[in-house]
Amino acid sequence: MGSFKLIKLIFLLAILRTNLGGKTFFEMLQKATKHSGFLREYESDIECIKDTLRLVTVVFRHGQRTPADTYPTDPHINDSMVPYGWGQLTNEGKLNQYNQGLYLRKRYGKLLGTVYSPDIFYLRSTEVDRTKMSAMLEAAALWRPEQNQIFKEDLPWQPVILHYEPKDKDNLLLTTPCPAYFQELDRVMKSAEIIKLQEENELMYQELRNFTGLNIRNPDDIWSLYGTLRAEPRDKTRTILAHLTIEERNIAFRVGPSDS
């Protein structure tokens, strides 16, 4: 489409916008072609504009897991977490990751095509079991083998390349090797607002220390504990959760960093 022609089209769409009520640019384009005979000459150009997606970057968290940490008074402290193990994906987490891969296939299938190639698909996770499994589950749904990529007739799966860095060198997905992060965290924790928040919640900290046997001192400690309680069988963790108000639970999630 020539630049003058495109400018003319956008100008016409701007005039029609109040009457068309399009929620997005492409919806506005589609409605314009339907409601204006004058714009029908631009239909092929509109299709070209719609098909300009060239790159998709998706960032997602691992699926539901068993607890990765415990605490001295934890009733599950000696639990082997069969059949998954500690800190591993549950069947619910596996299914959710796989279904998300199906969603990505449905949404971006036209862009990706059906034949897997490392030249068009790059997969990376942290160096943690559950994140590796989550990535591979999404890829399994996203890249079912086609034609000459099928290596076993009754197996609708193919391996894809998974990249990851050691934890102490992963400066993309983890905060561990990032000094700037910890400097900023220290600055925030020493701010008047957070010091006041800490003082207001000291009673809660003390109660949690009594219940868990942990040295609960800050929101990061609460985040770690709360993540453990959420991952454990819920019917056996309500005793501690009952002592956290909704506001206190929100504080734990709002302030604490995510685990890998």
CSV table of N, CA and C in Angstrom, one decimal, residues 152-243:
chain,number,residue,atom,x,y,z
A,152,LYS,N,7.3,-41.9,15.9
A,152,LYS,CA,6.6,-43.1,16.4
A,152,LYS,C,5.1,-42.9,16.2
A,153,GLU,N,4.5,-43.8,15.4
A,153,GLU,CA,3.1,-43.6,14.9
A,153,GLU,C,2.1,-43.3,16.0
A,154,ASP,N,2.2,-44.0,17.2
A,154,ASP,CA,1.2,-43.9,18.2
A,154,ASP,C,1.7,-42.9,19.3
A,155,LEU,N,2.6,-42.0,19.0
A,155,LEU,CA,3.1,-41.0,19.9
A,155,LEU,C,3.0,-39.6,19.3
A,156,PRO,N,1.9,-38.9,19.7
A,156,PRO,CA,1.7,-37.5,19.1
A,156,PRO,C,2.5,-36.5,19.9
A,157,TRP,N,3.8,-36.7,19.9
A,157,TRP,CA,4.7,-35.8,20.6
A,157,TRP,C,6.1,-35.8,20.0
A,158,GLN,N,6.8,-34.7,20.1
A,158,GLN,CA,8.2,-34.6,19.6
A,158,GLN,C,9.0,-33.7,20.6
A,159,PRO,N,10.2,-34.0,20.8
A,159,PRO,CA,11.0,-33.2,21.7
A,159,PRO,C,11.4,-31.8,21.0
A,160,VAL,N,11.4,-30.8,21.8
A,160,VAL,CA,11.9,-29.5,21.4
A,160,VAL,C,13.1,-29.1,22.2
A,161,ILE,N,13.9,-28.1,21.7
A,161,ILE,CA,15.1,-27.7,22.5
A,161,ILE,C,14.7,-26.8,23.6
A,162,LEU,N,15.1,-27.1,24.8
A,162,LEU,CA,14.9,-26.2,26.0
A,162,LEU,C,16.2,-25.6,26.4
A,163,HIS,N,16.2,-24.3,26.6
A,163,HIS,CA,17.4,-23.6,27.0
A,163,HIS,C,17.2,-23.1,28.5
A,164,TYR,N,18.3,-23.1,29.2
A,164,TYR,CA,18.2,-22.5,30.6
A,164,TYR,C,19.7,-22.2,31.0
A,165,GLU,N,19.8,-21.3,32.0
A,165,GLU,CA,21.1,-20.9,32.5
A,165,GLU,C,21.2,-21.4,34.0
A,166,PRO,N,22.4,-21.6,34.5
A,166,PRO,CA,22.6,-21.9,35.9
A,166,PRO,C,22.0,-20.7,36.7
A,167,LYS,N,21.5,-21.1,37.9
A,167,LYS,CA,20.8,-20.1,38.7
A,167,LYS,C,21.6,-18.8,39.0
A,168,ASP,N,22.9,-19.0,39.2
A,168,ASP,CA,23.8,-17.9,39.6
A,168,ASP,C,24.2,-17.1,38.4
A,169,LYS,N,23.7,-17.5,37.2
A,169,LYS,CA,24.1,-16.7,36.0
A,169,LYS,C,22.8,-16.2,35.2
A,170,ASP,N,21.7,-16.6,35.7
A,170,ASP,CA,20.4,-16.3,35.0
A,170,ASP,C,20.0,-14.9,35.4
A,171,ASN,N,20.4,-13.9,34.6
A,171,ASN,CA,20.0,-12.5,34.8
A,171,ASN,C,18.8,-12.1,34.0
A,172,LEU,N,18.1,-13.0,33.4
A,172,LEU,CA,16.9,-12.7,32.6
A,172,LEU,C,15.7,-13.1,33.4
A,173,LEU,N,15.6,-14.3,34.0
A,173,LEU,CA,14.4,-14.8,34.7
A,173,LEU,C,14.5,-14.9,36.2
A,174,LEU,N,15.7,-14.7,36.7
A,174,LEU,CA,15.9,-14.7,38.2
A,174,LEU,C,16.5,-13.4,38.7
A,175,THR,N,16.3,-13.1,40.0
A,175,THR,CA,16.9,-11.9,40.6
A,175,THR,C,18.2,-12.2,41.2
A,176,THR,N,18.6,-13.4,41.4
A,176,THR,CA,19.8,-13.8,42.2
A,176,THR,C,21.0,-13.1,41.7
A,177,PRO,N,21.4,-13.1,40.4
A,177,PRO,CA,22.6,-12.4,40.0
A,177,PRO,C,22.5,-10.9,39.7
A,178,CYS,N,21.4,-10.3,40.2
A,178,CYS,CA,21.2,-8.9,39.9
A,178,CYS,C,21.4,-8.0,41.1
A,179,PRO,N,22.6,-7.4,41.3
A,179,PRO,CA,22.9,-6.6,42.5
A,179,PRO,C,22.0,-5.4,42.5
A,180,ALA,N,21.6,-4.8,41.4
A,180,ALA,CA,20.7,-3.7,41.4
A,180,ALA,C,19.3,-4.0,42.0
A,181,TYR,N,18.9,-5.2,41.8
A,181,TYR,CA,17.6,-5.6,42.4
A,181,TYR,C,17.7,-5.5,43.9
A,182,PHE,N,18.7,-6.1,44.5
A,182,PHE,CA,18.9,-6.1,46.0
A,182,PHE,C,19.2,-4.7,46.5
A,183,GLN,N,19.8,-3.9,45.8
A,183,GLN,CA,20.0,-2.5,46.2
A,183,GLN,C,18.7,-1.8,46.3
A,184,GLU,N,17.9,-2.0,45.3
A,184,GLU,CA,16.6,-1.3,45.3
A,184,GLU,C,15.7,-1.9,46.4
A,185,LEU,N,15.7,-3.2,46.5
A,185,LEU,CA,14.9,-3.8,47.6
A,185,LEU,C,15.3,-3.3,49.0
A,186,ASP,N,16.6,-3.1,49.2
A,186,ASP,CA,17.1,-2.6,50.5
A,186,ASP,C,16.6,-1.1,50.7
A,187,ARG,N,16.7,-0.4,49.6
A,187,ARG,CA,16.2,1.0,49.7
A,187,ARG,C,14.7,1.1,50.0
A,188,VAL,N,13.9,0.2,49.4
A,188,VAL,CA,12.5,0.2,49.7
A,188,VAL,C,12.2,-0.2,51.1
A,189,MET,N,12.9,-1.3,51.5
A,189,MET,CA,12.6,-1.8,52.9
A,189,MET,C,13.0,-0.8,54.0
A,190,LYS,N,13.9,0.1,53.6
A,190,LYS,CA,14.3,1.2,54.6
A,190,LYS,C,13.5,2.4,54.5
A,191,SER,N,12.5,2.4,53.6
A,191,SER,CA,11.7,3.6,53.4
A,191,SER,C,10.7,3.8,54.5
A,192,ALA,N,10.3,5.0,54.8
A,192,ALA,CA,9.4,5.3,55.9
A,192,ALA,C,8.1,4.5,55.7
A,193,GLU,N,7.6,4.4,54.5
A,193,GLU,CA,6.3,3.7,54.3
A,193,GLU,C,6.4,2.2,54.7
A,194,ILE,N,7.5,1.5,54.3
A,194,ILE,CA,7.6,0.1,54.6
A,194,ILE,C,7.9,-0.1,56.1
A,195,ILE,N,8.7,0.8,56.7
A,195,ILE,CA,9.0,0.7,58.1
A,195,ILE,C,7.7,0.8,58.9
A,196,LYS,N,6.9,1.7,58.5
A,196,LYS,CA,5.6,1.8,59.2
A,196,LYS,C,4.7,0.6,59.0
A,197,LEU,N,4.7,0.0,57.8
A,197,LEU,CA,4.0,-1.2,57.5
A,197,LEU,C,4.5,-2.4,58.4
A,198,GLN,N,5.8,-2.4,58.5
A,198,GLN,CA,6.4,-3.5,59.3
A,198,GLN,C,6.0,-3.3,60.8
A,199,GLU,N,6.0,-2.1,61.3
A,199,GLU,CA,5.6,-1.9,62.7
A,199,GLU,C,4.2,-2.2,62.9
A,200,GLU,N,3.3,-1.9,62.0
A,200,GLU,CA,1.9,-2.2,62.1
A,200,GLU,C,1.6,-3.7,62.1
A,201,ASN,N,2.5,-4.5,61.5
A,201,ASN,CA,2.2,-5.9,61.4
A,201,ASN,C,3.1,-6.7,62.3
A,202,GLU,N,3.8,-6.1,63.2
A,202,GLU,CA,4.6,-6.8,64.1
A,202,GLU,C,3.9,-7.9,64.9
A,203,LEU,N,2.7,-7.6,65.3
A,203,LEU,CA,1.9,-8.6,66.1
A,203,LEU,C,1.6,-9.9,65.2
A,204,MET,N,1.3,-9.6,63.9
A,204,MET,CA,1.1,-10.8,63.0
A,204,MET,C,2.4,-11.5,62.8
A,205,TYR,N,3.6,-10.8,62.7
A,205,TYR,CA,4.8,-11.5,62.6
A,205,TYR,C,5.1,-12.4,63.8
A,206,GLN,N,4.8,-11.9,65.0
A,206,GLN,CA,5.0,-12.6,66.2
A,206,GLN,C,4.1,-13.9,66.3
A,207,GLU,N,2.8,-13.7,65.9
A,207,GLU,CA,1.9,-14.9,65.9
A,207,GLU,C,2.4,-15.9,64.9
A,208,LEU,N,2.9,-15.5,63.7
A,208,LEU,CA,3.4,-16.5,62.8
A,208,LEU,C,4.7,-17.2,63.3
A,209,ARG,N,5.5,-16.4,64.0
A,209,ARG,CA,6.7,-17.1,64.6
A,209,ARG,C,6.3,-18.2,65.6
A,210,ASN,N,5.3,-17.9,66.4
A,210,ASN,CA,4.8,-18.8,67.3
A,210,ASN,C,4.2,-20.1,66.7
A,211,PHE,N,3.4,-19.9,65.6
A,211,PHE,CA,2.7,-21.0,65.0
A,211,PHE,C,3.7,-21.8,64.1
A,212,THR,N,4.7,-21.2,63.5
A,212,THR,CA,5.5,-22.0,62.6
A,212,THR,C,6.9,-22.3,63.1
A,213,GLY,N,7.4,-21.6,64.1
A,213,GLY,CA,8.8,-21.9,64.5
A,213,GLY,C,9.8,-21.2,63.6
A,214,LEU,N,9.3,-20.4,62.6
A,214,LEU,CA,10.2,-19.7,61.7
A,214,LEU,C,10.5,-18.3,62.3
A,215,ASN,N,11.6,-17.7,61.9
A,215,ASN,CA,11.9,-16.3,62.3
A,215,ASN,C,11.3,-15.4,61.2
A,216,ILE,N,10.0,-15.1,61.3
A,216,ILE,CA,9.3,-14.3,60.4
A,216,ILE,C,9.7,-12.8,60.7
A,217,ARG,N,10.3,-12.1,59.7
A,217,ARG,CA,10.8,-10.8,60.0
A,217,ARG,C,10.3,-9.8,58.9
A,218,ASN,N,9.9,-10.2,57.8
A,218,ASN,CA,9.5,-9.3,56.7
A,218,ASN,C,8.5,-9.9,55.7
A,219,PRO,N,8.0,-9.1,54.8
A,219,PRO,CA,7.1,-9.7,53.8
A,219,PRO,C,7.6,-10.8,53.0
A,220,ASP,N,8.9,-10.8,52.7
A,220,ASP,CA,9.5,-11.9,51.9
A,220,ASP,C,9.4,-13.2,52.7
A,221,ASP,N,9.5,-13.2,54.0
A,221,ASP,CA,9.4,-14.4,54.8
A,221,ASP,C,7.9,-14.9,54.8
A,222,ILE,N,7.0,-13.9,54.8
A,222,ILE,CA,5.6,-14.3,54.8
A,222,ILE,C,5.2,-14.9,53.4
A,223,TRP,N,5.8,-14.3,52.4
A,223,TRP,CA,5.5,-14.8,51.0
A,223,TRP,C,6.0,-16.2,50.9
A,224,SER,N,7.1,-16.5,51.4
A,224,SER,CA,7.6,-17.9,51.4
A,224,SER,C,6.7,-18.9,52.1
A,225,LEU,N,6.3,-18.5,53.3
A,225,LEU,CA,5.4,-19.3,54.1
A,225,LEU,C,4.1,-19.5,53.4
A,226,TYR,N,3.5,-18.4,52.9
A,226,TYR,CA,2.2,-18.4,52.3
A,226,TYR,C,2.2,-19.3,51.1
A,227,GLY,N,3.3,-19.3,50.3
A,227,GLY,CA,3.4,-20.1,49.1
A,227,GLY,C,3.4,-21.6,49.5
A,228,THR,N,4.1,-21.9,50.7
A,228,THR,CA,4.1,-23.3,51.2
A,228,THR,C,2.7,-23.7,51.6
A,229,LEU,N,2.0,-22.8,52.3
A,229,LEU,CA,0.7,-23.2,52.8
A,229,LEU,C,-0.3,-23.4,51.6
A,230,ARG,N,-0.2,-22.6,50.6
A,230,ARG,CA,-1.1,-22.7,49.4
A,230,ARG,C,-0.8,-24.0,48.6
A,231,ALA,N,0.4,-24.4,48.6
A,231,ALA,CA,0.8,-25.6,47.9
A,231,ALA,C,0.5,-26.9,48.6
A,232,GLU,N,0.4,-26.8,50.0
A,232,GLU,CA,0.1,-28.0,50.7
A,232,GLU,C,-1.4,-28.4,50.7
A,233,PRO,N,-1.8,-29.6,51.1
A,233,PRO,CA,-3.2,-29.9,51.1
A,233,PRO,C,-3.9,-28.9,52.0
A,234,ARG,N,-4.9,-28.3,51.4
A,234,ARG,CA,-5.5,-27.1,52.1
A,234,ARG,C,-6.3,-27.5,53.4
A,235,ASP,N,-6.8,-28.7,53.5
A,235,ASP,CA,-7.6,-29.0,54.7
A,235,ASP,C,-6.7,-29.1,55.9
A,236,LYS,N,-5.4,-29.2,55.7
A,236,LYS,CA,-4.5,-29.3,56.9
A,236,LYS,C,-3.7,-28.1,57.1
A,237,THR,N,-3.9,-27.0,56.4
A,237,THR,CA,-3.2,-25.8,56.6
A,237,THR,C,-4.0,-24.6,57.0
A,238,ARG,N,-5.3,-24.9,57.3
A,238,ARG,CA,-6.2,-23.8,57.6
A,238,ARG,C,-5.9,-23.2,59.0
A,239,THR,N,-5.3,-23.9,59.9
A,239,THR,CA,-5.0,-23.3,61.2
A,239,THR,C,-4.2,-22.1,61.1
A,240,ILE,N,-3.2,-22.1,60.3
A,240,ILE,CA,-2.3,-20.9,60.2
A,240,ILE,C,-3.0,-19.8,59.3
A,241,LEU,N,-3.6,-20.3,58.2
A,241,LEU,CA,-4.3,-19.4,57.3
A,241,LEU,C,-5.4,-18.6,58.0
A,242,ALA,N,-6.0,-19.2,58.9
A,242,ALA,CA,-7.1,-18.6,59.6
A,242,ALA,C,-6.7,-17.3,60.4
A,243,HIS,N,-5.4,-17.3,60.7
A,243,HIS,CA,-4.9,-16.2,61.5
A,243,HIS,C,-4.4,-15.0,60.6
